[in-house]
Amino acid sequence: MRHIVLSLCIGLGLCGPALSEAVGRFGVSASLPEGYEIGPRPGNDDGRAFFYPDGAEIRLWGGWVMEPLAVERANRRGYYLQDGAEITYDAAGADWFVLSGYAGETIFYLRVEAGRTCGGEEALAYLEIRYPEAQRARYDPLIAGIARSLGFGPC
């Protein structure tokens, strides 16, 4: 499901429309910069990947709450470190966390938010942005707006 959202050169920092995507059986949504190709739907329909010609990719997906958010954060942190990533930013609140850093010459940003699906079930919304360090000037200013738009719906 796509909705055109005018950004007025603020919010996402784009001078034109952004596309709001709601994906998968969890209905995770975020406003993304245009210009992507959508990856194939996974068999479990948990989310989608969006690929940009400059090497950036954005992934949106949902998952059931299986453990406390602090445990999910520790697990995700462990996955990145196990893969050799360097985590340079780690922050959390009562119902969210963010991990960001470098995986080789790729910058990554992961935001996870606890919430409710349109059906009212407790779930987690995931947003992962990866882009080449050479594209930092383009993507760094967009992250806050994309992250603010993460959620479930529209319902």
C-alpha positions in Angstrom: 0.0 0.0 0.0 1.5 3.3 -1.0 0.6 6.9 -0.1 2.2 10.0 -1.4 3.3 12.3 1.4 4.5 15.9 0.7 7.5 16.6 2.7 7.8 20.3 1.9 11.6 19.9 2.1 11.4 19.3 5.9 10.6 16.2 7.9 12.5 13.8 5.7 14.6 16.6 4.2 13.4 15.8 0.7 12.3 18.4 -1.8 9.4 16.3 -3.2 7.2 13.4 -2.4 8.2 10.5 -0.1 6.4 7.2 -0.3 4.8 5.8 2.8 5.0 2.1 2.8 3.0 -0.3 4.9 4.4 -3.8 4.6 3.7 -7.4 5.5 1.3 -9.1 7.8 2.2 -6.8 10.7 1.5 -3.6 8.7 4.8 -2.0 9.7 5.0 1.4 8.0 7.5 4.2 7.4 8.0 7.1 4.9 10.8 6.4 2.6 12.7 8.5 0.1 11.5 7.7 -3.4 13.7 6.0 -6.0 13.7 2.5 -4.7 13.0 -0.9 -6.1 11.0 -3.2 -3.8 12.5 -6.6 -3.1 10.5 -9.8 -3.3 7.9 -10.6 -0.6 9.4 -13.1 1.9 7.5 -16.4 2.4 6.4 -15.4 5.9 5.3 -11.9 4.7 6.9 -10.2 7.7 8.1 -7.2 5.8 10.0 -5.9 2.7 13.3 -4.6 1.5 13.8 -1.5 -0.6 16.9 -1.1 -2.7 18.3 2.2 -4.0 20.6 2.5 -7.1 23.4 4.1 -5.0 23.8 0.9 -2.8 21.5 1.9 0.1 18.8 -0.4 1.4 16.0 0.0 3.8 14.3 -2.9 5.4 10.9 -2.8 7.2 9.5 -5.8 9.1 7.5 -6.8 12.1 7.7 -9.5 14.7 5.8 -10.8 17.7 7.0 -9.8 21.1 8.7 -12.9 22.3 10.9 -11.5 25.1 11.5 -8.2 27.0 12.7 -5.4 24.7 16.0 -5.2 26.7 16.7 -8.9 25.7 15.8 -8.1 22.0 18.2 -5.2 22.1 21.0 -7.3 23.6 20.4 -10.0 21.0 20.5 -7.6 18.1 23.6 -6.0 19.5 25.2 -9.4 19.7 24.2 -10.2 16.0 26.0 -7.0 14.8 29.1 -7.6 16.9 29.3 -11.3 15.9 29.3 -10.1 12.2 32.2 -7.8 13.0 30.3 -4.5 13.1 31.3 -1.6 15.3 28.4 -0.1 17.2 28.9 3.6 17.7 25.5 4.6 18.9 23.2 2.7 21.3 20.2 4.3 22.9 16.9 3.1 24.3 13.6 4.2 25.8 10.7 2.4 27.4 9.3 1.1 24.1 12.2 1.5 21.6 15.9 1.1 21.0 18.4 2.2 18.3 21.7 0.7 17.4 23.9 2.3 14.8 27.5 2.0 13.5 29.7 0.6 10.8 29.9 -2.8 9.2 33.0 -2.4 7.1 32.4 0.5 4.8 28.6 0.4 5.3 26.8 2.5 7.8 23.8 0.8 9.5 21.0 2.2 11.6 18.5 -0.1 13.4 15.4 1.2 15.2 13.0 -1.2 16.9 9.7 0.0 18.4 7.2 -1.9 20.5 3.5 -1.2 19.6 0.3 -2.7 18.4 -0.7 -3.9 15.0 -4.0 -2.7 13.5 -5.5 -5.9 14.9 -4.4 -4.8 18.4 -1.7 -7.5 18.9 1.5 -6.5 20.7 4.3 -6.5 18.1 7.7 -5.0 17.3 8.3 -2.7 14.2 11.8 -2.9 12.8 13.6 -0.4 10.5 17.1 -1.1 9.3 18.9 1.4 7.0 22.2 0.4 5.4 24.2 2.7 3.1 27.7 3.0 1.8 29.8 5.4 3.8 30.4 7.4 0.6 26.6 8.2 0.7 26.6 9.5 4.2 25.9 13.1 3.2 22.7 12.0 1.4 21.3 9.6 4.1 22.4 10.9 7.5 20.0 13.9 7.2 17.1 11.5 6.3 17.4 9.0 9.1 15.6 11.1 11.8 12.5 11.7 9.6 12.4 8.1 8.4 12.7 6.8 12.0 10.0 9.2 13.3 7.6 7.7 10.7 8.1 4.1 11.8 5.0 2.5 13.2 2.0 0.3 12.4 -0.7 1.2 9.9 -2.5 3.2 8.7 -5.3 1.2 10.2 
